[in-house]
Coordinates of C-alpha atoms in Angstrom, one line a residue:
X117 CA 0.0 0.0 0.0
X118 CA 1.6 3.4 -0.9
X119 CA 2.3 5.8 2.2
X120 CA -0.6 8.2 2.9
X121 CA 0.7 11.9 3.2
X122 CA -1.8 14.8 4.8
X123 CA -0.5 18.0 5.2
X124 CA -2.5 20.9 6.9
X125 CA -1.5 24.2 4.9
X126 CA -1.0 25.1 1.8
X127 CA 1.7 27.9 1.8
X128 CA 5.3 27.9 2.0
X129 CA 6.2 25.0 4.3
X130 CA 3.3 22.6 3.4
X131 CA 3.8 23.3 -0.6
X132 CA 7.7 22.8 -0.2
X133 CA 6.9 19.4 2.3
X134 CA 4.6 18.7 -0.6
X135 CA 6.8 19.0 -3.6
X136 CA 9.9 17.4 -1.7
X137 CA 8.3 14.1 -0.9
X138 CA 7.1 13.7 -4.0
X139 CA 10.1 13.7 -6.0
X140 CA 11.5 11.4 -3.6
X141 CA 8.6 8.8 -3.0
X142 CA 6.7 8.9 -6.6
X143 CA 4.5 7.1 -5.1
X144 CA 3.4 7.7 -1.7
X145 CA -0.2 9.9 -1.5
X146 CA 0.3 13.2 -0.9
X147 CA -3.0 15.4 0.3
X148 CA -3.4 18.5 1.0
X149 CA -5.6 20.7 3.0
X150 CA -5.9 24.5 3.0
X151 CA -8.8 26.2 4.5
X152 CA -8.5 29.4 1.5
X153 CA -9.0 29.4 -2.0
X154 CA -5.7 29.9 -3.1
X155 CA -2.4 28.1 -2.2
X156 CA 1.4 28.6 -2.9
X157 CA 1.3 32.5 -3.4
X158 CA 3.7 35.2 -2.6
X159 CA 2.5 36.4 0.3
X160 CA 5.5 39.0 1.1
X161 CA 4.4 40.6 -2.3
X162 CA 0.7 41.5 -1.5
X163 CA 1.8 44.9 -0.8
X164 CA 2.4 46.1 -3.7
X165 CA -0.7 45.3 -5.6
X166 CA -2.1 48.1 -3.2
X167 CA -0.4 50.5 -5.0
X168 CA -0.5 49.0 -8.7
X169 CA 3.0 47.8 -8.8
X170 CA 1.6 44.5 -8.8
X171 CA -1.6 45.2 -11.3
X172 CA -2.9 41.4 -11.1
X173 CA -3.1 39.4 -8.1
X174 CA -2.8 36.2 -9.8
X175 CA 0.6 36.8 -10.7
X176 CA 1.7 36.2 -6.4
X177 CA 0.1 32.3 -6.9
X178 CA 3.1 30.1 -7.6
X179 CA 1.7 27.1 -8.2
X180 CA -1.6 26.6 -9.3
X181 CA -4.3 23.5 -8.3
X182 CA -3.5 22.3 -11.9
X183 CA 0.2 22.2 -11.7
X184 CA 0.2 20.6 -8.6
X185 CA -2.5 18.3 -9.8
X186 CA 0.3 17.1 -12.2
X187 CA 2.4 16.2 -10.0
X188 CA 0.6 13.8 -8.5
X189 CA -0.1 16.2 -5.5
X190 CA -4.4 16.4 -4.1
X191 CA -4.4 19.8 -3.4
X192 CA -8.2 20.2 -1.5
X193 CA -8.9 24.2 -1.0
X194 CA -11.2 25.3 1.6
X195 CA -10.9 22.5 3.1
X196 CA -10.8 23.1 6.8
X197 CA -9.0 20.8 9.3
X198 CA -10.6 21.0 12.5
X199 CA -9.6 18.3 14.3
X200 CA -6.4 15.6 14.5
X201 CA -7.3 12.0 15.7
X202 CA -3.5 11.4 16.7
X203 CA -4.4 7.8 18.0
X204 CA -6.4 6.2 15.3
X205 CA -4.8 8.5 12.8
X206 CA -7.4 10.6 10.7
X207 CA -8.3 14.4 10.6
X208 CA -11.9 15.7 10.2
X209 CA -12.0 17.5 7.6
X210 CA -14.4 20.6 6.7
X211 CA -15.9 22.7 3.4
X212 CA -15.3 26.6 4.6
X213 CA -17.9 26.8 1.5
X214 CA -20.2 24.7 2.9
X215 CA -20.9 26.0 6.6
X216 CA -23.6 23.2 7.5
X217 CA -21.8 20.5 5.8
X218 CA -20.5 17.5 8.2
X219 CA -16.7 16.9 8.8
X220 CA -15.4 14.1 6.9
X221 CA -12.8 11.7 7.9
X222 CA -9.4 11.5 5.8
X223 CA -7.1 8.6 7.1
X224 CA -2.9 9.2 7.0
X225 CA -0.1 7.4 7.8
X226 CA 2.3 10.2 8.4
X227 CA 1.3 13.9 8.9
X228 CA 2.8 17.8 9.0
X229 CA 1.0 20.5 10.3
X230 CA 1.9 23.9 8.1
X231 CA -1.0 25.9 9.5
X232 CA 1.2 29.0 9.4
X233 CA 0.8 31.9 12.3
X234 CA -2.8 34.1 12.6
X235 CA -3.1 37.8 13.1
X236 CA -3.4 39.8 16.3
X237 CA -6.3 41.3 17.1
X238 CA -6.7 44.2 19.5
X239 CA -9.8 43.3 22.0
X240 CA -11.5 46.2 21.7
X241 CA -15.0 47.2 20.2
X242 CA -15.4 48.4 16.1
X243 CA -13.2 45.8 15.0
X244 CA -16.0 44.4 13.0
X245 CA -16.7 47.4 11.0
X246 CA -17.1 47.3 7.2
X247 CA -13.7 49.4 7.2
X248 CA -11.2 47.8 9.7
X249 CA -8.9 45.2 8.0
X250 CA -6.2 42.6 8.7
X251 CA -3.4 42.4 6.1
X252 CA -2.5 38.6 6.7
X253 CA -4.1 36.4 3.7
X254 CA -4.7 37.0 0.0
X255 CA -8.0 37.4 0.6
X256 CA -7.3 40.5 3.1
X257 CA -5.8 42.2 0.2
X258 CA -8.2 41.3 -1.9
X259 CA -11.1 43.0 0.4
X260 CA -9.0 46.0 1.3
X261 CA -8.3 46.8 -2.5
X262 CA -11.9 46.4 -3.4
X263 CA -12.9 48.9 -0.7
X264 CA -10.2 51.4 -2.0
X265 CA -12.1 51.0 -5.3
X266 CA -15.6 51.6 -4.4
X267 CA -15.7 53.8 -1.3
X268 CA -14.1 57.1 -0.7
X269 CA -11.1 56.8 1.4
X270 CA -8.8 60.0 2.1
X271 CA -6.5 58.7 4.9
X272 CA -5.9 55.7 6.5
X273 CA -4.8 54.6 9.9
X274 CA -2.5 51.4 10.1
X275 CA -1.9 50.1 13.3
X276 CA 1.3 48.4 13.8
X277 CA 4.8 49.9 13.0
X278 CA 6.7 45.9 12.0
X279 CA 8.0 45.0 8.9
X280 CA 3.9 44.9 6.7
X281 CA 2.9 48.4 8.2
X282 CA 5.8 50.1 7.3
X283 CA 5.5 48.5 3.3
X284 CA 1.8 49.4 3.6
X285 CA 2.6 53.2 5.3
X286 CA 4.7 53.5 1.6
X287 CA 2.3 52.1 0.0
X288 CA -0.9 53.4 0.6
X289 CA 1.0 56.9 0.6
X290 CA 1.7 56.3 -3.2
X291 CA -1.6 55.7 -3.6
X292 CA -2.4 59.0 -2.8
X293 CA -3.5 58.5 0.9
X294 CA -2.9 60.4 4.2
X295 CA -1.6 58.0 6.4
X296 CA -0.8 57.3 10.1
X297 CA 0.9 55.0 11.4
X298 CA 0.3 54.0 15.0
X299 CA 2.1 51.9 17.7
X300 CA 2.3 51.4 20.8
X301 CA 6.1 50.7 21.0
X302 CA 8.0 54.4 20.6
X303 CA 9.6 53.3 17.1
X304 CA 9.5 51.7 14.1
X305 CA 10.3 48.1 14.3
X306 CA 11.1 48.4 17.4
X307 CA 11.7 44.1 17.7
X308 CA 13.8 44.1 14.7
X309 CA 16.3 47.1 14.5
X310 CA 18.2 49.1 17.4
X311 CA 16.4 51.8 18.4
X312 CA 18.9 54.8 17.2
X313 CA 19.0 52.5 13.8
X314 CA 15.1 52.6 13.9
X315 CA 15.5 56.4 14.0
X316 CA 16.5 56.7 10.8
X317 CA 13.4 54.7 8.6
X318 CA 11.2 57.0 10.9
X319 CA 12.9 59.9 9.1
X320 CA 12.7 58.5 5.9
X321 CA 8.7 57.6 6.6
X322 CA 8.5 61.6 8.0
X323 CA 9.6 62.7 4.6
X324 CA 7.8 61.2 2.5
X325 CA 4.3 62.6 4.5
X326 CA 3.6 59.4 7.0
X327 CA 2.4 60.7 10.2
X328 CA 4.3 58.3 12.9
X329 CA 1.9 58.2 16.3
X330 CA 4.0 56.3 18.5
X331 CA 4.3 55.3 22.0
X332 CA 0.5 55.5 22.2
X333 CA -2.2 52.6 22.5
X334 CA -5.2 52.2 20.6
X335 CA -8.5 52.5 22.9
X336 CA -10.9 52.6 20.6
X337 CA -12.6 52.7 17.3
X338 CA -15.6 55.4 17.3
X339 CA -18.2 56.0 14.4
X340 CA -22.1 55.6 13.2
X341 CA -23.6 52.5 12.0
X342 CA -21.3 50.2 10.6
X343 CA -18.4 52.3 10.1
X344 CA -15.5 53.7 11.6
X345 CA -14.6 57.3 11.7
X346 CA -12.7 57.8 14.4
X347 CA -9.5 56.6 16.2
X348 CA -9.0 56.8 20.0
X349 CA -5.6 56.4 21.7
X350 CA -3.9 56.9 25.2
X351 CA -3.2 60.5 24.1
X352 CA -5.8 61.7 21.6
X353 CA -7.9 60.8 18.9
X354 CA -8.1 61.6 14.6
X355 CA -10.6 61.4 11.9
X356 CA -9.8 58.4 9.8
X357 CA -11.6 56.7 6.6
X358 CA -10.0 53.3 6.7
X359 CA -7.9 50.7 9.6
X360 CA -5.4 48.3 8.9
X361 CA -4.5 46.0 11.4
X362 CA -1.0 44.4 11.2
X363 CA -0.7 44.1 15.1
X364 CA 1.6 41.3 14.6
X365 CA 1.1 37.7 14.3
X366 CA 1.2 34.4 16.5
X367 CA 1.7 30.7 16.2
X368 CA -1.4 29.0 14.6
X369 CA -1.2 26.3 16.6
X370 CA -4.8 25.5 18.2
X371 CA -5.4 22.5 16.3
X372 CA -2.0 21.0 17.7
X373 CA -2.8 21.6 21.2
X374 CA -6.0 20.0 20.9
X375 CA -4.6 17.1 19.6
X376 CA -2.0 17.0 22.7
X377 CA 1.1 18.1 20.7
X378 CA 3.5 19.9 23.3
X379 CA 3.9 23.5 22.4
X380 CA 7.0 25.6 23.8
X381 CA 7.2 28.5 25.5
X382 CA 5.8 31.3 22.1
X383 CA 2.8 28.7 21.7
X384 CA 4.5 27.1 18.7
X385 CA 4.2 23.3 18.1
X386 CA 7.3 22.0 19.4
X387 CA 9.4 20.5 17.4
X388 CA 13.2 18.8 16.9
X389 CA 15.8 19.4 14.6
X390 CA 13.5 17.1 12.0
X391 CA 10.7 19.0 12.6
X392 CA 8.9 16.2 14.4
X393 CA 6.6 16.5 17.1
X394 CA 6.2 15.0 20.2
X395 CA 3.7 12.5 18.6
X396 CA 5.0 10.1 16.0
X397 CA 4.4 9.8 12.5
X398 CA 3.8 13.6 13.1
X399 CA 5.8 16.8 11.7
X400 CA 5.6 20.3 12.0
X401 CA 7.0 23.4 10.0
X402 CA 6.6 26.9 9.1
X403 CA 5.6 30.0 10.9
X404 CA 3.7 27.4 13.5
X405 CA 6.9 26.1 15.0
X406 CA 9.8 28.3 16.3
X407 CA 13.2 27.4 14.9
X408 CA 17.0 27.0 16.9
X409 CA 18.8 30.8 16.7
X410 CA 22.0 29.7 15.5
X411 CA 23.5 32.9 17.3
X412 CA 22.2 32.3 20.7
X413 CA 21.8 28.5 20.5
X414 CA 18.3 28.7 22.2
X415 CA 14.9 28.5 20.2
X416 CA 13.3 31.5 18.5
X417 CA 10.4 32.4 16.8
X418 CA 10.7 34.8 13.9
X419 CA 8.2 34.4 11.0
X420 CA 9.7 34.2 7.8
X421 CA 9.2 32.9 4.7
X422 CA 12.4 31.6 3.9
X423 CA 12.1 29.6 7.1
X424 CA 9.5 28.1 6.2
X425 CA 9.9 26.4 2.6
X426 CA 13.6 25.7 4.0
X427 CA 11.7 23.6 7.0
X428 CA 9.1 22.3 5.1
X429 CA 11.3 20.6 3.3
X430 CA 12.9 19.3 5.3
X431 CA 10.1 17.5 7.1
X432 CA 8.8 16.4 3.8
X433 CA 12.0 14.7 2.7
X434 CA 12.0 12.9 6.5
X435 CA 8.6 11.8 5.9
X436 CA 9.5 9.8 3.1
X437 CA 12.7 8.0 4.9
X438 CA 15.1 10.8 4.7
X439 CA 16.8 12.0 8.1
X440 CA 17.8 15.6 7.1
X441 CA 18.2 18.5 9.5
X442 CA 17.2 22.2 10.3
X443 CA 20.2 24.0 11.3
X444 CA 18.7 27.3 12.8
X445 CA 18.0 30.7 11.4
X446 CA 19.5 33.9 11.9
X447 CA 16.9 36.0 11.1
X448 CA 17.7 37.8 8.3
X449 CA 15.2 40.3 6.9
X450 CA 14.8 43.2 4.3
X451 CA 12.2 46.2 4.3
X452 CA 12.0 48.7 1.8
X453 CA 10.3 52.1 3.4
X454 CA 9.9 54.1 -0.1
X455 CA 13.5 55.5 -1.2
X456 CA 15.3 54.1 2.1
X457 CA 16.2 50.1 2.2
X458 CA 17.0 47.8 5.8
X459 CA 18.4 45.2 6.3
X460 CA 18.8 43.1 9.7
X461 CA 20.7 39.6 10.2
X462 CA 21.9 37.9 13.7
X463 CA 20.8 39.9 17.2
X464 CA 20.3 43.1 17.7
X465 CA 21.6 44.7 20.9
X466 CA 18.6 44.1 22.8
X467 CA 18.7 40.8 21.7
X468 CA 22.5 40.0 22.6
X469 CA 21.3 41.5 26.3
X470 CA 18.8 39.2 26.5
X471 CA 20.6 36.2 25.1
X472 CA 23.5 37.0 28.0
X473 CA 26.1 37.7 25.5
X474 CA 29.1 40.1 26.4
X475 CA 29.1 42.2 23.5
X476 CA 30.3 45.4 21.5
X477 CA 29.4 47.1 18.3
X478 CA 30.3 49.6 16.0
X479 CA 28.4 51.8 13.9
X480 CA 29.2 53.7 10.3
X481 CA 28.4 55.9 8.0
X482 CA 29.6 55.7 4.4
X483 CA 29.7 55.9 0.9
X484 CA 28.0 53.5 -1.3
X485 CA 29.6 53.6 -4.1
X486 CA 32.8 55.9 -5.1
X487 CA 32.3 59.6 -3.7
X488 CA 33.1 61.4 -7.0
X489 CA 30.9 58.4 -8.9
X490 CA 27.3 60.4 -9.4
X491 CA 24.0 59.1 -7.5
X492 CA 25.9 57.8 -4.4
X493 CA 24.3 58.2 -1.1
X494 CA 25.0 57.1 2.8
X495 CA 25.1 53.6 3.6
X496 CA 24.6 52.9 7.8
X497 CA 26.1 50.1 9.1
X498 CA 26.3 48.7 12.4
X499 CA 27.9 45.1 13.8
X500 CA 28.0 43.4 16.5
X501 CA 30.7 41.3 17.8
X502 CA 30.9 38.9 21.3
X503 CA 33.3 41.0 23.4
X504 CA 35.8 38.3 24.2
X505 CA 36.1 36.6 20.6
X506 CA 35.3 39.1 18.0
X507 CA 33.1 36.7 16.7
X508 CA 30.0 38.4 14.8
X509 CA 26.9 38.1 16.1
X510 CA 24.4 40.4 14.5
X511 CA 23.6 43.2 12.0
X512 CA 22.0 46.4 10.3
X513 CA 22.4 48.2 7.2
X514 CA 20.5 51.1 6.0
X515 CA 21.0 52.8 2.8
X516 CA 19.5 53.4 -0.6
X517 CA 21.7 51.1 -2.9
X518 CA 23.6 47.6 -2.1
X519 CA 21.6 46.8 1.6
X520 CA 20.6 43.6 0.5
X521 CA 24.0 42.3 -0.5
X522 CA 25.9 43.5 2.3
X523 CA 23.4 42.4 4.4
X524 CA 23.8 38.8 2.9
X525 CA 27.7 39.5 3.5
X526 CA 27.2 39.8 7.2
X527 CA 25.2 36.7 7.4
X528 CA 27.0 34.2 5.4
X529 CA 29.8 35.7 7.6
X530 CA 28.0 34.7 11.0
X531 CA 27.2 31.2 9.1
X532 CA 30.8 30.9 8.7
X533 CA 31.6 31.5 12.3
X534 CA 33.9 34.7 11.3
X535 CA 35.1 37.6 13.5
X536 CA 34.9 41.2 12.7
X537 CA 38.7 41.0 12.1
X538 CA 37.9 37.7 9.5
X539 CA 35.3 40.4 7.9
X540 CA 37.6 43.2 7.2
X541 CA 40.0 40.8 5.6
X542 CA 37.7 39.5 3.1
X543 CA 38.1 40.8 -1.0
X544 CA 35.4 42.2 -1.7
X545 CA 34.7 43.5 -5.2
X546 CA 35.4 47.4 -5.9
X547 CA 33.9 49.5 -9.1
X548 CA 32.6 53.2 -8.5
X549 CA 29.2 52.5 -9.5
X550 CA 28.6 50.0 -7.1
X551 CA 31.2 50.1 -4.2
X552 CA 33.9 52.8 -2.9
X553 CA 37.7 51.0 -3.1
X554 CA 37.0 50.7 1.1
X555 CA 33.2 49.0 0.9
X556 CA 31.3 50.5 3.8
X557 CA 31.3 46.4 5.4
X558 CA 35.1 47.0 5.3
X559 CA 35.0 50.5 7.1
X560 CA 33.0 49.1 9.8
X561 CA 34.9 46.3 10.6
X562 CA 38.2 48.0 10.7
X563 CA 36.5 50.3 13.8
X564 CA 36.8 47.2 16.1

């Protein structure tokens, strides 16, 4: 009898589980649930269709039911899972479409749960109104673009200062909106960069006509009928035509408690380096299990999408016979906040405090690309190193040409174990329209 494959989620880690298993057991079979109508699409792109850059959505879906129907793979959209049998080995399974229809039973041998993380929600009144969104799903952007369309929106109030509401601040802007952009921390990305770093993509967002309401919680959401016209916080309140919610998100892991999976200590299914759970013939990836930091050697939970294929498949190879491993992640990120680009890898100082570390850093400004070379601009850079060993352990770039790629520098660097004084040594490439002769990675490590 072939092997019997369910997976729960059809985004990055239970598409790449998918697709992994199947080119190496042709015939195991391979099912898979997702609750939405669309699977295997670019979520980190849904942005940008706000503001036209993306002008059809269809181009984010990777992978469509058809191609994955060639591949041998069931791909079952809204299809719910609501509940794991672990001992007898079947999930009930549910039509979203269908709300009165009856759960059906779907039999597996082995099984990964991919259900991904779920939005935060503030717990207050009005966040049922026709014009208060979440930005998590396609569908989300879907509903908020159709409301742009057909109702009269002036300014916009996005609630959450992370990686999503500073893309959305830029691009809602561009569309011609005044927005605000609320949080309760008293930066930008206040869990991701340092805060003097942070400083500087809240100038950028000042510039360009964001108005940054920081340090200030949201009470409430006033206005008549059905709509909401008014924002309340600890220290005031605005006139507003539209809310975005992107609070944050959390483990989706519900289903996995229920079914007596031990979860760790962010509520994500816990895992090993496999990605198996404490059950067997059970695995787990994605943005519902944290990962190993391979900085602080402790577990971490950083949703990413990289993360997340990379994991999923890795369970899906081990659930055909395979015993591969995870490694760990260092959390490296970009955000682009309209002309100014960020990049983050490793800890951050607050994170090197927490994690116990003894550490110091450096911080730089410098040329791009050769001074007398025309359209050059500042580059910020700061590293971090262990005190004791020099060894790198984290950081930042901010600029407005080559942030990704240095950024990538500094983390193949930490995945290579290097010191700041390895760093300065290494031969990196020089022409003036894309570096100076000392590359601002080079500058930086030379100040240790």
């Amino acid at each position: 009898m072939p092997t019997r494959i369910a997976i729960i989620g059809g985004d990055a880690a239970g598409m790449s589980a998918a697709s992994r298993a199947r080119r190496q057991d042709p015939t195991s079979e391979i099912t898979v649930f997702e609750q939405a109508g669309v699977a295997s699409y670019g979520a980190c792109g849904m942005p940008y269709h706000l503001d036209g850059r993306i002008p059809d959505p269809t181009t984010l879906i990777v992978r469509t039911p058809a191609e994955f129907a060639q591949a041998n793979i069931d791909l079952q959209l809204h299809s719910r899972v609501v509940e794991i049998n672990t001992a007898s080995q079947y999930v009930d399974v549910q039509s979203t479409c269908e709300k009165s229809a009856r759960p059906t039973k779907h039999h597996f041998d082995k099984l990964l749960i991919a259900t991904g993380a779920e939005a935060v929600q503030p717990r207050i009144a009005g966040c049922d109104r026709q014009n208060v969104f979440l930005f998590k799903t396609f569908a989300d952007m879907l509903r908020i673009e159709k409301y742009l369309q057909k109702s009269i929106v002036r300014n916009v109030t996005i609630v959450g200062a992370g990686y999503l509401g500073i893309e959305l601040a830029e691009v809602l802007t561009l569309r011609g909106l005044q927005t605000r952009l609320l949080d309760l921390a008293g930066t930008v990305m206040s869990k991701s960069l340092d805060h003097d770093i942070s400083q500087l993509v809240l100038q950028e967002l000042n510039s360009h006509g964001v108005l940054s309401i920081l340090g200030e919680s949201l009470l409430a959401l006033n206005g008549p009928s059905n709509l909401v016209r008014e924002v309340v916080t600890s220290h005031g309140q605005w006139e507003t035509d539209l809310v975005v919610i992107v609070m944050g998100v959390r483990p989706a892991s519900d289903l996995a408690k229920r079914a007596d999976l031990a979860l760790d200590k962010f509520g994500a299914i816990q895992v090993n380096s496999r990605q198996e759970t404490t059950q067997a013939n059970i695995w787990a990836a994605g943005d519902c299990t944290s990962a190993m930091h391979r900085i602080s050697g402790t577990p971490t939970w950083i949703p990413l999408g990289p993360q997340a294929n990379k994991q999923g498949r890795i369970a899906g190879a081990n659930m055909v016979g395979q015993s591969l491993e995870f490694p760990g992640i260092l959390g490296t990120a970009f955000v682009k906040a309209f002309d100014l680009h960020i990049g983050r890898t490793g800890l951050n100082e607050a994170e090197a405090s927490a994690a116990g570390l003894e550490f110091t850093s450096k911080t730089i400004t410098a040329s791009d690309r050769a001074p007398y070379y025309p359209g050059g601009g500042p580059t910020t850079i700061r590293l971090i190193a262990e005190k004791s060993t020099g060894k790198l352990i984290g950081g930042q770039v901010i600029g407005r040409a080559g942030v990704p790629g240095r950024t990538n520098v500094i983390a193949t660097a930490m995945h290579s174990h290097m010191t700041v004084s390895d760093l300065s040594e290494l031969d990196l490439g020089y022409a003036p329209p894309f570096a100076p002769v000392w590359d601002p990675l080079i500058v930086a490590a030379n100040q240790f």
